[in-house]
Short mmCIF file of C-alpha atoms and ligand atoms in Angstrom, two decimals:
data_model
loop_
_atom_site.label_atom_id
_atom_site.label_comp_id
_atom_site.label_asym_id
_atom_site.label_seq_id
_atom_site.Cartn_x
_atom_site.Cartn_y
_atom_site.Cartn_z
CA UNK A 1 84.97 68.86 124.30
CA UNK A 2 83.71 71.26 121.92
CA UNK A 3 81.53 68.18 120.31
CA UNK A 4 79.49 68.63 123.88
CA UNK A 5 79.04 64.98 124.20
CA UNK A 6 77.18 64.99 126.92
CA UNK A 7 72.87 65.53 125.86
CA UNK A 8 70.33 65.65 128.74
CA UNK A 9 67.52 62.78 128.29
CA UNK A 10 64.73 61.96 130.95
CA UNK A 11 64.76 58.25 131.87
CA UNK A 12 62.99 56.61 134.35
CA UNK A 13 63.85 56.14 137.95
CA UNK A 14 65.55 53.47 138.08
CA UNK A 15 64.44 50.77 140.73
CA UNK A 16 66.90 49.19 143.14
CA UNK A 17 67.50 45.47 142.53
CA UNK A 18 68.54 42.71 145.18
CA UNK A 19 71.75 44.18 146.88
CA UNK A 20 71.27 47.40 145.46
CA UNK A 21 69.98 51.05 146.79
CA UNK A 22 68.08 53.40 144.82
CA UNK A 23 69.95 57.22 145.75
CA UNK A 24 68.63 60.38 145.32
CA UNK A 25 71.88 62.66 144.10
CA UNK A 26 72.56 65.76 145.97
CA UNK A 27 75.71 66.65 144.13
CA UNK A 28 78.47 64.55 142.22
CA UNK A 29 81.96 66.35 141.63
CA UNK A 30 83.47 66.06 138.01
CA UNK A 31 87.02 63.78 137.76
CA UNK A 32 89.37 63.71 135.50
CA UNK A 33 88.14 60.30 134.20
CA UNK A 34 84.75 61.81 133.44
CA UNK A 35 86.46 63.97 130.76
CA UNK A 36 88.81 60.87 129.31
CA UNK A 37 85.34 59.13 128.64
CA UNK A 38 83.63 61.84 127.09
CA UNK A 39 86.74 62.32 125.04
CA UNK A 40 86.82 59.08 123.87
CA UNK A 41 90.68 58.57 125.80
CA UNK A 42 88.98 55.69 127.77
CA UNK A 43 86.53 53.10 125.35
CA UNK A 44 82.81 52.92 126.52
CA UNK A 45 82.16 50.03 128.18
CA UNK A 46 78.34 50.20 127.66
CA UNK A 47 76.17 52.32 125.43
CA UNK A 48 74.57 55.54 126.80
CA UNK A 49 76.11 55.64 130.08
CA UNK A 50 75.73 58.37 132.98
CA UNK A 51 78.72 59.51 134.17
CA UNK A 52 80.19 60.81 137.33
CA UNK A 53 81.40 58.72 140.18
CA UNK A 54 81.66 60.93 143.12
CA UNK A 55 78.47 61.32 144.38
CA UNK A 56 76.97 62.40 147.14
CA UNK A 57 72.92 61.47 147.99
CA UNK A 58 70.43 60.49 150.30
CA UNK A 59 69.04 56.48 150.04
CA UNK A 60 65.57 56.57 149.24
CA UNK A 61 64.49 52.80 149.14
CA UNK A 62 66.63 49.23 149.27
CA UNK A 63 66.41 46.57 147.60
CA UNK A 64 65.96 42.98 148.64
CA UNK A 65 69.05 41.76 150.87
CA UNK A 66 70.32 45.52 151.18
CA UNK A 67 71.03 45.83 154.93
CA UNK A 68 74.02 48.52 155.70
CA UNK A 69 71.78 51.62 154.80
CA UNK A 70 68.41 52.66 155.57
CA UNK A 71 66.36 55.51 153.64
CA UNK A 72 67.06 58.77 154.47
CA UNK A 73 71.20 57.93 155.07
CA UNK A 74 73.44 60.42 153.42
CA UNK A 75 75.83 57.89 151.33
CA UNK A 76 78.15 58.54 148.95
CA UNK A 77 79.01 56.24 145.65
CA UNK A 78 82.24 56.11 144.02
CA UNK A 79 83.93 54.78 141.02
CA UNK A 80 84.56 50.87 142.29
CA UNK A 81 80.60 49.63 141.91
CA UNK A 82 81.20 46.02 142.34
CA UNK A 83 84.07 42.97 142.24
CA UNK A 84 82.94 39.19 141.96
CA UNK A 85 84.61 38.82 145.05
CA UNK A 86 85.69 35.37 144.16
CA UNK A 87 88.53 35.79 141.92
CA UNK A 88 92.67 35.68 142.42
CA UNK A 89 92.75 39.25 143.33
CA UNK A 90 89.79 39.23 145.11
CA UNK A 91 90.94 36.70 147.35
CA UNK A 92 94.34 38.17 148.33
CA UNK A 93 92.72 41.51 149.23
CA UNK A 94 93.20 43.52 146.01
CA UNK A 95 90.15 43.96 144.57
CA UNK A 96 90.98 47.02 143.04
CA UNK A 97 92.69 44.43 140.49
CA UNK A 98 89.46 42.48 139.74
CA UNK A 99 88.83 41.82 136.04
CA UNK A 100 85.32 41.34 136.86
CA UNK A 101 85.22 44.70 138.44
CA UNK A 102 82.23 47.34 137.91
CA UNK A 103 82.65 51.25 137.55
CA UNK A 104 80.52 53.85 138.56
CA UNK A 105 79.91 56.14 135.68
CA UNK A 106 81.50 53.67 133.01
CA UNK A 107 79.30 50.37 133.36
CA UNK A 108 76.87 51.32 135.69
CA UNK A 109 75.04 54.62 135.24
CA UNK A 110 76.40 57.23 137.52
CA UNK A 111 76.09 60.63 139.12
CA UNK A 112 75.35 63.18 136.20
CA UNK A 113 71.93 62.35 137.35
CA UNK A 114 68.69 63.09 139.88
CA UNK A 115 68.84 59.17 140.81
CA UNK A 116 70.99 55.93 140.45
CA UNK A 117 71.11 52.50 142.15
CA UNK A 118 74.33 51.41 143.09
CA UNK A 119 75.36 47.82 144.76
CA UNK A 120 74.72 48.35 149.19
CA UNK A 121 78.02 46.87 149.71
CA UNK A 122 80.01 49.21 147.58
CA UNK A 123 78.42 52.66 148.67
CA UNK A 124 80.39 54.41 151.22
CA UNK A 125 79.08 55.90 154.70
CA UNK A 126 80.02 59.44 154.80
CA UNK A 127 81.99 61.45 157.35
CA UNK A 128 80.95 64.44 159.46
CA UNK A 129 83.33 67.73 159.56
CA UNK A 130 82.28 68.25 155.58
CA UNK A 131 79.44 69.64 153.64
CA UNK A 132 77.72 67.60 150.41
CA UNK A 133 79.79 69.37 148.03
CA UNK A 134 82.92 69.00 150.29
CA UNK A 135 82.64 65.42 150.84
CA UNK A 136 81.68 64.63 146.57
CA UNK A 137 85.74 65.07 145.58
CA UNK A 138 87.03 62.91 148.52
CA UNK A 139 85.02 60.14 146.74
CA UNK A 140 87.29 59.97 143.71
CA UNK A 141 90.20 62.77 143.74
CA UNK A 142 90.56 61.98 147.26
CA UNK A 143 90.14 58.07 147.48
CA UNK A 144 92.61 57.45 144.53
CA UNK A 145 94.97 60.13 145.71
CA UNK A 146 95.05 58.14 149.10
CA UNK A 147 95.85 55.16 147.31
CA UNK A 148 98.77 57.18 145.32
CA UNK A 149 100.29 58.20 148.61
CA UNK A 150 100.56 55.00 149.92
CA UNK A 151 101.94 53.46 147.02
CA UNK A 152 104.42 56.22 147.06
CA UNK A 153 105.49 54.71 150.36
CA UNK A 154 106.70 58.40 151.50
CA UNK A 155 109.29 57.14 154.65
CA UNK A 156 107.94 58.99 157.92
CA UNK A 157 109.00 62.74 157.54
CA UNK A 158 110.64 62.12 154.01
CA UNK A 159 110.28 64.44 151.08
CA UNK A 160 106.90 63.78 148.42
CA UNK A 161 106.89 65.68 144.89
CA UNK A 162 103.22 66.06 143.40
CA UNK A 163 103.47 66.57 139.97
CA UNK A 164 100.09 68.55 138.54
CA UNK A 165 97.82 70.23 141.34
CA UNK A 166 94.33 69.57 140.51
CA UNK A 167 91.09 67.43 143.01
CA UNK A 168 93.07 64.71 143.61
CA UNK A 169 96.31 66.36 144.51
CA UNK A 170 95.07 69.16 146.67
CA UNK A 171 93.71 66.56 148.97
CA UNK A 172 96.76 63.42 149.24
CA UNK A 173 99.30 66.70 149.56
CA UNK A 174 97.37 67.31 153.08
CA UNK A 175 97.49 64.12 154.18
CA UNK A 176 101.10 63.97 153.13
CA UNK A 177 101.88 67.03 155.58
CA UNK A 178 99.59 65.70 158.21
CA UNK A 179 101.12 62.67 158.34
CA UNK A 180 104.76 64.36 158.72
CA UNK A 181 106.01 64.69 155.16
CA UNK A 182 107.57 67.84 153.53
CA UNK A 183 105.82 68.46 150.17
CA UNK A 184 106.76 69.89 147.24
CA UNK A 185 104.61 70.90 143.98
CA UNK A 186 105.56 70.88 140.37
CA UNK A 187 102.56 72.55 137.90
CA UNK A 188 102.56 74.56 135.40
CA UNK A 189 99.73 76.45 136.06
CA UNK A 190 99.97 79.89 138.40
CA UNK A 191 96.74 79.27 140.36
CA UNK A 192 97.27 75.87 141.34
CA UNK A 193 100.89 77.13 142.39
CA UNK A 194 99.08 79.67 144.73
CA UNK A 195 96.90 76.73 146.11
CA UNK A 196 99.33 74.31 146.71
CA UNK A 197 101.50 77.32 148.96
CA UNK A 198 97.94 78.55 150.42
CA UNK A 199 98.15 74.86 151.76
CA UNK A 200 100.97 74.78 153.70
CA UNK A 201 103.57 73.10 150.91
CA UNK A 202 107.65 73.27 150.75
CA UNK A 203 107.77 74.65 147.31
CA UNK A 204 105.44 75.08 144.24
CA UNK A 205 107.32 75.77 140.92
CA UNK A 206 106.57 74.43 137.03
CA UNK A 207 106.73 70.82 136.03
CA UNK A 208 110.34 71.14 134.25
CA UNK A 209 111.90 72.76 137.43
CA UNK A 210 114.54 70.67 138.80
CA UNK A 211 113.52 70.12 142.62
CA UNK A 212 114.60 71.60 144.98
CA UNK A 213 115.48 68.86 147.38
CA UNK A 214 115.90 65.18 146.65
CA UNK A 215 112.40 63.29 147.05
CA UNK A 216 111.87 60.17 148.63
CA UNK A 217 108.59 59.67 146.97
CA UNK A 218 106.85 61.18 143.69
CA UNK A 219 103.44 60.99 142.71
CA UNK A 220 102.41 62.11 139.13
CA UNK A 221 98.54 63.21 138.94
CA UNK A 222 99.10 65.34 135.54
CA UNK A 223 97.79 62.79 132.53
CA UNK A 224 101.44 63.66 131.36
CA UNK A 225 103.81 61.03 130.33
CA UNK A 226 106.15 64.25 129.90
CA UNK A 227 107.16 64.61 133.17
CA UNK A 228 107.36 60.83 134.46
CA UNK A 229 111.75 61.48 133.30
CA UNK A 230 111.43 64.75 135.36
CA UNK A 231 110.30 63.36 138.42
CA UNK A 232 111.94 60.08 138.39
CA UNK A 233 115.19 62.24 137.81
CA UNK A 234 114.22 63.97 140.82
CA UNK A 235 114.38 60.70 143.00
CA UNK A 236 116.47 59.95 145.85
CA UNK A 237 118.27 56.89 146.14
CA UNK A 238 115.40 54.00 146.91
CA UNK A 239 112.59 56.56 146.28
CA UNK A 240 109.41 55.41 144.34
CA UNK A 241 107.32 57.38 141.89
CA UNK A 242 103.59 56.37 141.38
CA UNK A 243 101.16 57.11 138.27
CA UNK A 244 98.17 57.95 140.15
CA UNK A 245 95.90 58.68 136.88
CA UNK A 246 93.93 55.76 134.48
CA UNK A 247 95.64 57.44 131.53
CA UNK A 248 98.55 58.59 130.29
CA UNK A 249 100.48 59.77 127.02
CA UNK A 250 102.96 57.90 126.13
CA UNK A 251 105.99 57.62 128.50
CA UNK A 252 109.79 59.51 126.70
CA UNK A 253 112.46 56.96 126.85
CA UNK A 254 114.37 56.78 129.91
CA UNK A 255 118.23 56.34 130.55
CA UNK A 256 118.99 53.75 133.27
CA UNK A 257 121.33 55.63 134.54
CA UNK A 258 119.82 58.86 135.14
CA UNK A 259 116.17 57.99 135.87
CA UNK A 260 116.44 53.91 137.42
CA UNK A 261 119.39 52.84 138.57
CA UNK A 262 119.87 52.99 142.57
CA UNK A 263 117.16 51.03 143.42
CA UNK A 264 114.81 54.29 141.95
CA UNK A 265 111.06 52.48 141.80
CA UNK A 266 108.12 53.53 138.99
CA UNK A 267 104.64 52.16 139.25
CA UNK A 268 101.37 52.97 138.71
CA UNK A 269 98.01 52.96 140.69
CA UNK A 270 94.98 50.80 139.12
CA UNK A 271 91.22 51.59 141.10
CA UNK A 272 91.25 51.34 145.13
CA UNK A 273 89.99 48.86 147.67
CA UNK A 274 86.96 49.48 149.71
CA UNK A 275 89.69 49.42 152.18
CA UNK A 276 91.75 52.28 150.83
CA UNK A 277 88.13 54.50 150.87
CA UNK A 278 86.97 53.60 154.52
CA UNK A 279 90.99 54.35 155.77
CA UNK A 280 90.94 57.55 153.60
CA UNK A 281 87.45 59.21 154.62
CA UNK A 282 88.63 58.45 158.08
CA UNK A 283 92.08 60.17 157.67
CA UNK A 284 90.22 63.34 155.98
CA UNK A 285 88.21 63.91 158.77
CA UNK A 286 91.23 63.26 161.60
CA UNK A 287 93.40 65.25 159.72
CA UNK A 288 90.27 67.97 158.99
CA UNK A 289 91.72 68.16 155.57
CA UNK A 290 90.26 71.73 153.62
CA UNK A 291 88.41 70.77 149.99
CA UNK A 292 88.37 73.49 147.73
CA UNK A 293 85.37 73.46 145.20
CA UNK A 294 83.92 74.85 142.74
CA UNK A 295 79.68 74.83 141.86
CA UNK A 296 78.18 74.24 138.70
CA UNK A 297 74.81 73.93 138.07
CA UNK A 298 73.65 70.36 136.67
CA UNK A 299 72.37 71.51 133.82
CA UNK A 300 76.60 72.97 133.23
CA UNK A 301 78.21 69.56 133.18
CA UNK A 302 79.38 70.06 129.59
CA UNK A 303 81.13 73.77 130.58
CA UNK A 304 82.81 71.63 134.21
CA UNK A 305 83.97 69.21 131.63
CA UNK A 306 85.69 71.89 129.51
CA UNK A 307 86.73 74.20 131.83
CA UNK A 308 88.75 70.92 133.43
CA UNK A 309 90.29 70.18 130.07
CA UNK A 310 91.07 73.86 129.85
CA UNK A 311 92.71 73.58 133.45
CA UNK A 312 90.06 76.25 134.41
CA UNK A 313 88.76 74.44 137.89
CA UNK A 314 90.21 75.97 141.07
CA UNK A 315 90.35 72.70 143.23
CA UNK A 316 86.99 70.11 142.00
CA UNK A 317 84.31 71.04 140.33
CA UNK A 318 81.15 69.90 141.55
CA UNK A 319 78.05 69.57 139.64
CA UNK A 320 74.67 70.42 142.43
CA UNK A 321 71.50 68.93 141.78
CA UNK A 322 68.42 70.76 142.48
CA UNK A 323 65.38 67.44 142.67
CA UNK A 324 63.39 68.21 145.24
CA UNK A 325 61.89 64.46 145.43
CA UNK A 326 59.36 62.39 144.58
CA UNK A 327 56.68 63.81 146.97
CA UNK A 328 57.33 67.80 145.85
ZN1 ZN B 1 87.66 39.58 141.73
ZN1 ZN B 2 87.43 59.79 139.40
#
């Protein structure tokens, strides 16, 4: 990060096409992916791209054959920004696995911006009970930590480990414990310990603790391969561990014994379904979940990105745009 890859250009509004909105942003929060494609730790996937995938706005016009919004509705836009919808995956329900798939941020530009179109049927309606900057992490941190939990399959009032505290973890531990389960946080850092207990969790200790209870489920957010042997280790009998992040270092070897054997399951957690987004941003606002942020001026993105690689963010950061609009 000290490259500061990000440079601020002026470029046209861009104009919605068919399908598409044009969005005014009123703040997009800053993910962990953001920083693992300004690092280079994910390839580009297009030249010159915006980032940020979390955003919250206001439509402003719609293009031809874009019917579920109308301008002047507060959407949001997240990282899944189109599927062919025709595929194997597609057609079973798990778009999420699409290899045709579209991301906010990576091939479409995104939220570091004053406007962006994004696809009508992609962009999400937004629920009441949260404020802009609120509602910008549940787009991303929130969605894919949904999707972690449930791929965690935590049995009703069974035990969860969260391994690494950050957006996305703050948010799936609190629908963990609404939902029954008894939570238990592994970081290494002291302020995300005093988060996680501020919240209501079991236990918050460092990532190489040994828990303190066995867990039914595990879910990994830290971009750690580290600590996968630590928390499958930690596993009950038929408990599942699941990768919620798009990258990890590399994986230590693991003994069978120790870290597999009793029907112990590892997997990971690849995008969401529009499905997993409309479920989630209902669940937040059932469960009246509490999002912790933190503002940075647009013009900041490069210090949001750094200060998340330096583990400096107390819950999300969220980058607040200022455009007043086309008419003053
Ligand atoms: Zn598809
Ligand atoms: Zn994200």
């Amino acid at each position: 990060m000290a490259s500061k890859p990000l440079c601020l250009v002026e470029r046209p509004v861009p104009e919605p096409g068919p399908g598409e909105l044009q969005v005014r942003v009123i703040c997009c929060g800053v993910c962990r992916t953001d920083l693992h494609l300004a690092k280079g730790d994910l390839p580009p996937r297009a030249r010159d791209i915006t980032p940020g995938h979390e955003v919250v706005g206001e439509v402003v016009t719609t293009g031809p054959g874009a019917t579920r919004f109308r301008p002047g509705d507060r959407v949001g836009v997240a990282w899944l920004g189109g599927t062919d919808g025709t595929c194997r995956y597609c057609r079973r329900g798990a778009e999420n696995l699409c290899p045709a798939s579209v991301y906010t941020g990576w091939d479409r530009h995104g939220g570091y911006a004053e406007y962006l179109t994004a696809a009508d049927a992609f962009v999400h309606p937004l629920p009441g009970g949260f404020s802009d900057a609120e509602l910008a992490p549940l787009l991303c941190a929130g969605i894919i930590g949904y999707r972690a939990l449930r791929r965690a399959q935590v049995p009703p009032g069974g035990t969860l480990g969260i391994w690494g505290f950050g957006g996305s973890a703050h948010l799936a531990a609190q629908i963990a414990m609404g939902q029954g389960a008894e939570v238990h946080v592994f970081t290494r850092a002291p302020a995300a310990q005093d988060l996680a207990l501020s919240l209501g969790v079991a236990s918050a200790q460092d990532s190489f603790d040994p828990a303190p209870v066995p867990l039914d489920s595990a879910i990994i957010f830290a971009p750690v391969g580290d600590v996968v042997p630590a928390a499958v280790a930690a596993l009950d009998r038929g408990g599942t561990c699941a990768i919620a992040g798009i990258y990890l270092t590399d994986i230590p070897s693991l003994n069978y014994d120790k870290h597999l054997f009793q029907e112990r399951n590892l997997c990971s957690v690849t995008s969401n379904t529009r499905g997993d987004a409309a479920e989630f941003l209902t669940l937040a606002q059932r469960l009246a979940i509490k999002v912790t942020t933190t503002p940075y001026p647009f013009e900041q993105a490069d210090k949001a990105l750094a200060d998340l690689a330096g583990d400096r963010i107390h819950g999300a950061g969220v980058l607040q745009l200022k455009t007043v609009g086309p008419d003053g």
